[in-house]
């Protein structure tokens, strides 16, 4: 069965006190209202790097099984790379997931497909789970080039790491024009792109990619999540802005869990 995910990307937001408050509210929801079963919905939060260790410590003390992920990582293990953080360092402080190739990294920090592929290789070699972000720009969308763009982004990783990379990765389809804009892709569009992704990957190696989870990201909120999650090939969501709003974030997690067996606490 394909694993379901709800992943919160906090981006450049938060402070020690704000993080603690946000996590307290998220955890309280799960302790008082529902039990969150990570076998059914894996919930991951991705704070800024400097807070990863503390966020992980808070989460490990709580009763939920929410995991931490980093927003980026170096492709290098060690050396003269000022300002970088290696996959090994992230693993050492308890990080299990890392976003790779987010469109903000691609556009603002010029990360190209080759670098993204190297990062995926580097993360996998440290036993971390890459959350590979792919997606087209508005121009590409309007030109009808979505399938071509996402295929190219996937093939560049396959060329570098092999199809094997996808047995231990998560994919997030995030149309660039939908990120932080309030413009969500229609559920039908999302479903059709996810199908293209799944078919491309199974052509390359069906056994490896059978259980591959493909998430959607881009202006997901509590009102549109159910329709997106109703699509056959949507296995969860990568959430930016709304991941900082505890009530809305937990509502999206619950929506994803609803089709599974959400356990209500009786007390
Ligand atoms: P958004 O961001 O939910 O604010 O659109 C999504 C993302 O950047 O992953």
Coordinates of C-alpha atoms and ligand atoms in Angstrom, one line a residue:
X1 CA 0.0 0.0 0.0
X2 CA 1.2 3.5 -0.8
X3 CA 2.1 5.5 2.2
X4 CA 0.3 8.8 2.8
X5 CA 2.0 12.0 3.9
X6 CA 1.2 15.5 5.1
X7 CA 4.4 17.5 5.2
X8 CA 4.6 21.1 6.5
X9 CA 7.3 23.3 5.0
X10 CA 7.8 26.2 7.5
X11 CA 10.2 28.0 5.1
X12 CA 11.9 31.1 6.7
X13 CA 9.5 31.4 9.5
X14 CA 9.4 30.8 13.3
X15 CA 11.3 31.5 16.4
X16 CA 12.0 29.2 19.4
X17 CA 8.9 30.3 21.2
X18 CA 6.7 30.3 18.1
X19 CA 7.8 26.8 17.2
X20 CA 7.1 25.5 20.7
X21 CA 3.6 27.1 20.6
X22 CA 2.9 25.6 17.2
X23 CA 4.0 22.2 18.1
X24 CA 2.1 22.3 21.4
X25 CA -1.1 23.0 19.6
X26 CA -0.5 20.3 16.9
X27 CA 0.4 17.7 19.6
X28 CA -2.5 18.7 21.8
X29 CA -4.9 18.0 19.0
X30 CA -3.6 14.5 18.6
X31 CA -3.4 13.7 22.3
X32 CA -6.8 15.0 23.1
X33 CA -8.8 14.3 19.9
X34 CA -7.3 11.5 17.8
X35 CA -4.5 9.1 17.7
X36 CA -2.2 9.7 14.8
X37 CA -0.9 6.5 13.3
X38 CA 2.2 7.1 11.2
X39 CA 1.6 3.9 9.4
X40 CA -1.4 5.5 7.8
X41 CA -0.5 9.1 7.6
X42 CA 3.1 10.2 8.1
X43 CA 3.2 13.8 9.3
X44 CA 6.5 15.6 8.9
X45 CA 7.4 19.2 9.8
X46 CA 10.3 21.0 8.1
X47 CA 11.5 23.9 10.2
X48 CA 14.5 26.1 9.3
X49 CA 17.8 24.2 9.8
X50 CA 18.8 26.0 13.0
X51 CA 15.7 24.7 14.8
X52 CA 15.7 21.1 13.6
X53 CA 17.3 19.6 16.6
X54 CA 15.1 21.5 19.1
X55 CA 11.9 20.7 17.1
X56 CA 12.9 17.1 17.0
X57 CA 13.5 17.0 20.8
X58 CA 10.1 18.5 21.5
X59 CA 8.5 16.0 19.2
X60 CA 10.3 13.1 20.7
X61 CA 9.1 14.1 24.2
X62 CA 5.4 14.2 23.0
X63 CA 3.0 11.4 22.4
X64 CA 2.8 11.7 18.7
X65 CA 5.0 10.2 16.0
X66 CA 5.5 13.4 13.9
X67 CA 8.9 13.4 12.1
X68 CA 11.2 16.2 11.2
X69 CA 12.6 17.1 7.8
X70 CA 15.1 19.7 6.6
X71 CA 14.3 22.2 3.8
X72 CA 17.6 21.6 2.0
X73 CA 21.0 19.9 2.4
X74 CA 24.4 20.1 0.7
X75 CA 25.3 17.5 -1.9
X76 CA 28.7 17.3 -0.2
X77 CA 29.7 15.3 2.8
X78 CA 32.5 17.5 4.1
X79 CA 34.9 20.2 3.0
X80 CA 35.2 23.9 2.2
X81 CA 31.5 24.7 1.5
X82 CA 30.8 27.7 3.8
X83 CA 27.3 27.9 5.1
X84 CA 26.3 24.4 4.0
X85 CA 24.9 21.5 6.1
X86 CA 25.6 17.9 5.1
X87 CA 23.1 15.0 5.0
X88 CA 25.3 13.2 7.5
X89 CA 24.9 16.2 10.0
X90 CA 21.1 16.2 9.4
X91 CA 20.9 12.5 10.1
X92 CA 23.0 12.9 13.3
X93 CA 20.5 15.3 14.8
X94 CA 17.5 13.1 14.1
X95 CA 16.3 14.3 10.7
X96 CA 14.7 11.6 8.5
X97 CA 13.4 13.6 5.5
X98 CA 14.9 16.4 3.4
X99 CA 13.1 18.6 0.7
X100 CA 15.1 18.6 -2.5
X101 CA 14.6 20.8 -5.5
X102 CA 11.9 23.0 -4.1
X103 CA 11.1 25.6 -6.7
X104 CA 12.2 28.4 -4.4
X105 CA 15.7 26.7 -4.3
X106 CA 15.6 26.2 -8.0
X107 CA 14.7 29.8 -8.8
X108 CA 16.2 31.9 -6.0
X109 CA 19.4 29.8 -5.5
X110 CA 19.9 28.5 -9.1
X111 CA 19.7 24.9 -8.2
X112 CA 19.6 23.0 -11.4
X113 CA 18.5 19.4 -12.3
X114 CA 22.1 18.1 -12.0
X115 CA 22.6 19.5 -8.5
X116 CA 19.2 18.3 -7.5
X117 CA 20.1 14.8 -8.7
X118 CA 23.4 14.9 -6.8
X119 CA 21.6 15.9 -3.6
X120 CA 19.2 13.0 -4.0
X121 CA 22.2 10.6 -4.3
X122 CA 23.9 12.1 -1.3
X123 CA 20.8 12.0 0.9
X124 CA 20.1 8.4 -0.1
X125 CA 23.6 7.3 0.7
X126 CA 23.0 8.7 4.3
X127 CA 19.7 6.8 4.6
X128 CA 17.6 10.0 4.5
X129 CA 14.4 10.2 2.6
X130 CA 14.4 12.8 -0.2
X131 CA 11.2 14.6 -0.9
X132 CA 11.8 15.5 -4.5
X133 CA 9.9 18.6 -5.6
X134 CA 9.1 19.0 -9.3
X135 CA 6.8 21.2 -11.2
X136 CA 6.4 23.6 -14.1
X137 CA 6.3 27.4 -14.2
X138 CA 3.3 29.4 -15.3
X139 CA 4.7 29.9 -18.8
X140 CA 5.4 26.2 -19.2
X141 CA 1.9 25.4 -17.9
X142 CA 0.3 27.8 -20.4
X143 CA 2.4 26.3 -23.2
X144 CA 1.1 22.8 -22.3
X145 CA 4.6 21.7 -21.3
X146 CA 3.8 20.3 -17.8
X147 CA 4.4 16.6 -18.7
X148 CA 7.6 17.4 -20.6
X149 CA 9.0 19.5 -17.7
X150 CA 8.2 17.0 -14.9
X151 CA 9.5 14.1 -17.0
X152 CA 12.8 15.9 -17.6
X153 CA 13.1 16.7 -13.9
X154 CA 12.6 13.0 -13.0
X155 CA 14.8 11.7 -15.8
X156 CA 17.7 13.8 -14.7
X157 CA 17.5 12.1 -11.3
X158 CA 17.1 8.6 -12.8
X159 CA 20.2 9.3 -15.1
X160 CA 22.3 10.1 -12.1
X161 CA 21.0 7.8 -9.4
X162 CA 19.0 5.1 -11.3
X163 CA 15.4 4.2 -10.9
X164 CA 16.4 2.6 -7.6
X165 CA 16.4 6.2 -6.1
X166 CA 12.6 6.2 -6.1
X167 CA 12.2 3.1 -3.9
X168 CA 13.2 5.3 -1.0
X169 CA 12.0 8.7 -2.0
X170 CA 8.8 10.7 -2.0
X171 CA 7.8 13.0 -4.9
X172 CA 6.0 16.3 -4.5
X173 CA 4.4 17.7 -7.6
X174 CA 4.2 21.5 -7.1
X175 CA 3.3 23.7 -10.0
X176 CA 5.4 26.8 -9.4
X177 CA 2.4 29.1 -10.2
X178 CA 0.4 27.5 -7.4
X179 CA 3.0 28.0 -4.6
X180 CA 2.0 30.7 -2.2
X181 CA -0.3 32.3 -4.7
X182 CA -3.7 30.9 -3.5
X183 CA -4.2 29.4 -7.0
X184 CA -4.5 25.7 -6.5
X185 CA -4.4 23.4 -9.5
X186 CA -7.7 21.7 -10.1
X187 CA -8.0 18.1 -8.7
X188 CA -8.4 16.8 -12.3
X189 CA -5.1 18.5 -13.4
X190 CA -3.3 17.3 -10.4
X191 CA -4.6 13.7 -11.0
X192 CA -3.5 13.8 -14.6
X193 CA 0.0 15.0 -13.8
X194 CA 0.4 12.5 -11.0
X195 CA -0.6 9.8 -13.5
X196 CA 2.0 10.9 -15.9
X197 CA 4.6 10.8 -13.2
X198 CA 3.5 7.3 -12.0
X199 CA 3.5 6.0 -15.6
X200 CA 6.9 7.4 -16.4
X201 CA 8.4 5.9 -13.3
X202 CA 6.8 2.5 -13.8
X203 CA 8.1 2.4 -17.4
X204 CA 11.5 2.7 -15.8
X205 CA 11.0 0.1 -13.2
X206 CA 7.6 -1.1 -12.1
X207 CA 8.8 -3.2 -9.1
X208 CA 10.7 -0.2 -7.6
X209 CA 8.0 2.4 -8.0
X210 CA 4.9 0.4 -7.3
X211 CA 4.6 1.9 -3.8
X212 CA 5.9 5.3 -4.6
X213 CA 4.1 8.2 -2.9
X214 CA 3.3 11.3 -4.9
X215 CA 2.2 14.4 -3.0
X216 CA 0.7 17.6 -4.3
X217 CA 1.8 21.0 -3.1
X218 CA 0.7 24.5 -3.9
X219 CA -1.9 26.5 -2.0
X220 CA -3.3 23.4 -0.2
X221 CA -5.7 24.4 2.6
X222 CA -8.4 22.9 4.8
X223 CA -11.1 23.7 2.2
X224 CA -9.5 22.1 -0.9
X225 CA -7.6 19.2 0.7
X226 CA -10.5 16.7 0.6
X227 CA -11.0 17.1 -3.2
X228 CA -7.3 16.7 -3.9
X229 CA -7.0 13.7 -1.6
X230 CA -10.0 12.1 -3.4
X231 CA -7.8 11.6 -6.5
X232 CA -6.5 8.1 -7.0
X233 CA -2.9 9.1 -7.5
X234 CA -2.6 11.8 -4.8
X235 CA -0.9 10.4 -1.7
X236 CA -0.9 13.5 0.5
X237 CA 0.3 17.1 0.5
X238 CA 3.3 19.3 0.9
X239 CA 2.0 22.5 2.7
X240 CA 3.7 25.8 3.0
X241 CA 1.7 28.8 4.4
X242 CA -1.0 26.8 6.1
X243 CA 1.5 24.6 7.9
X244 CA 2.0 27.5 10.3
X245 CA -1.7 27.5 11.3
X246 CA -2.1 24.5 13.7
X247 CA -5.8 24.2 13.4
X248 CA -5.8 24.1 9.6
X249 CA -2.7 21.9 9.4
X250 CA -4.2 19.3 11.7
X251 CA -7.5 19.5 9.8
X252 CA -5.6 18.6 6.6
X253 CA -3.9 15.7 8.4
X254 CA -7.2 14.5 9.6
X255 CA -8.8 14.8 6.2
X256 CA -6.0 12.6 4.8
X257 CA -6.5 10.1 7.6
X258 CA -10.2 10.0 7.3
X259 CA -10.2 7.3 4.6
X260 CA -7.9 5.3 6.7
X261 CA -8.9 4.4 10.2
X262 CA -8.7 7.5 12.3
X263 CA -8.8 6.5 15.9
X264 CA -10.9 8.8 18.1
X265 CA -9.8 9.0 21.7
X266 CA -12.8 8.3 24.0
X267 CA -11.8 10.5 27.0
Ligands
LIG1 P1 2.1 26.9 -0.2 O1 3.6 26.4 -0.4 O2 1.3 25.9 0.5 O3 2.2 28.2 0.7 O4 1.6 27.3 -1.5 C1 3.8 25.1 -0.8 C2 5.3 24.8 -0.8 O5 6.1 25.8 -1.0 O6 5.7 23.7 -0.7

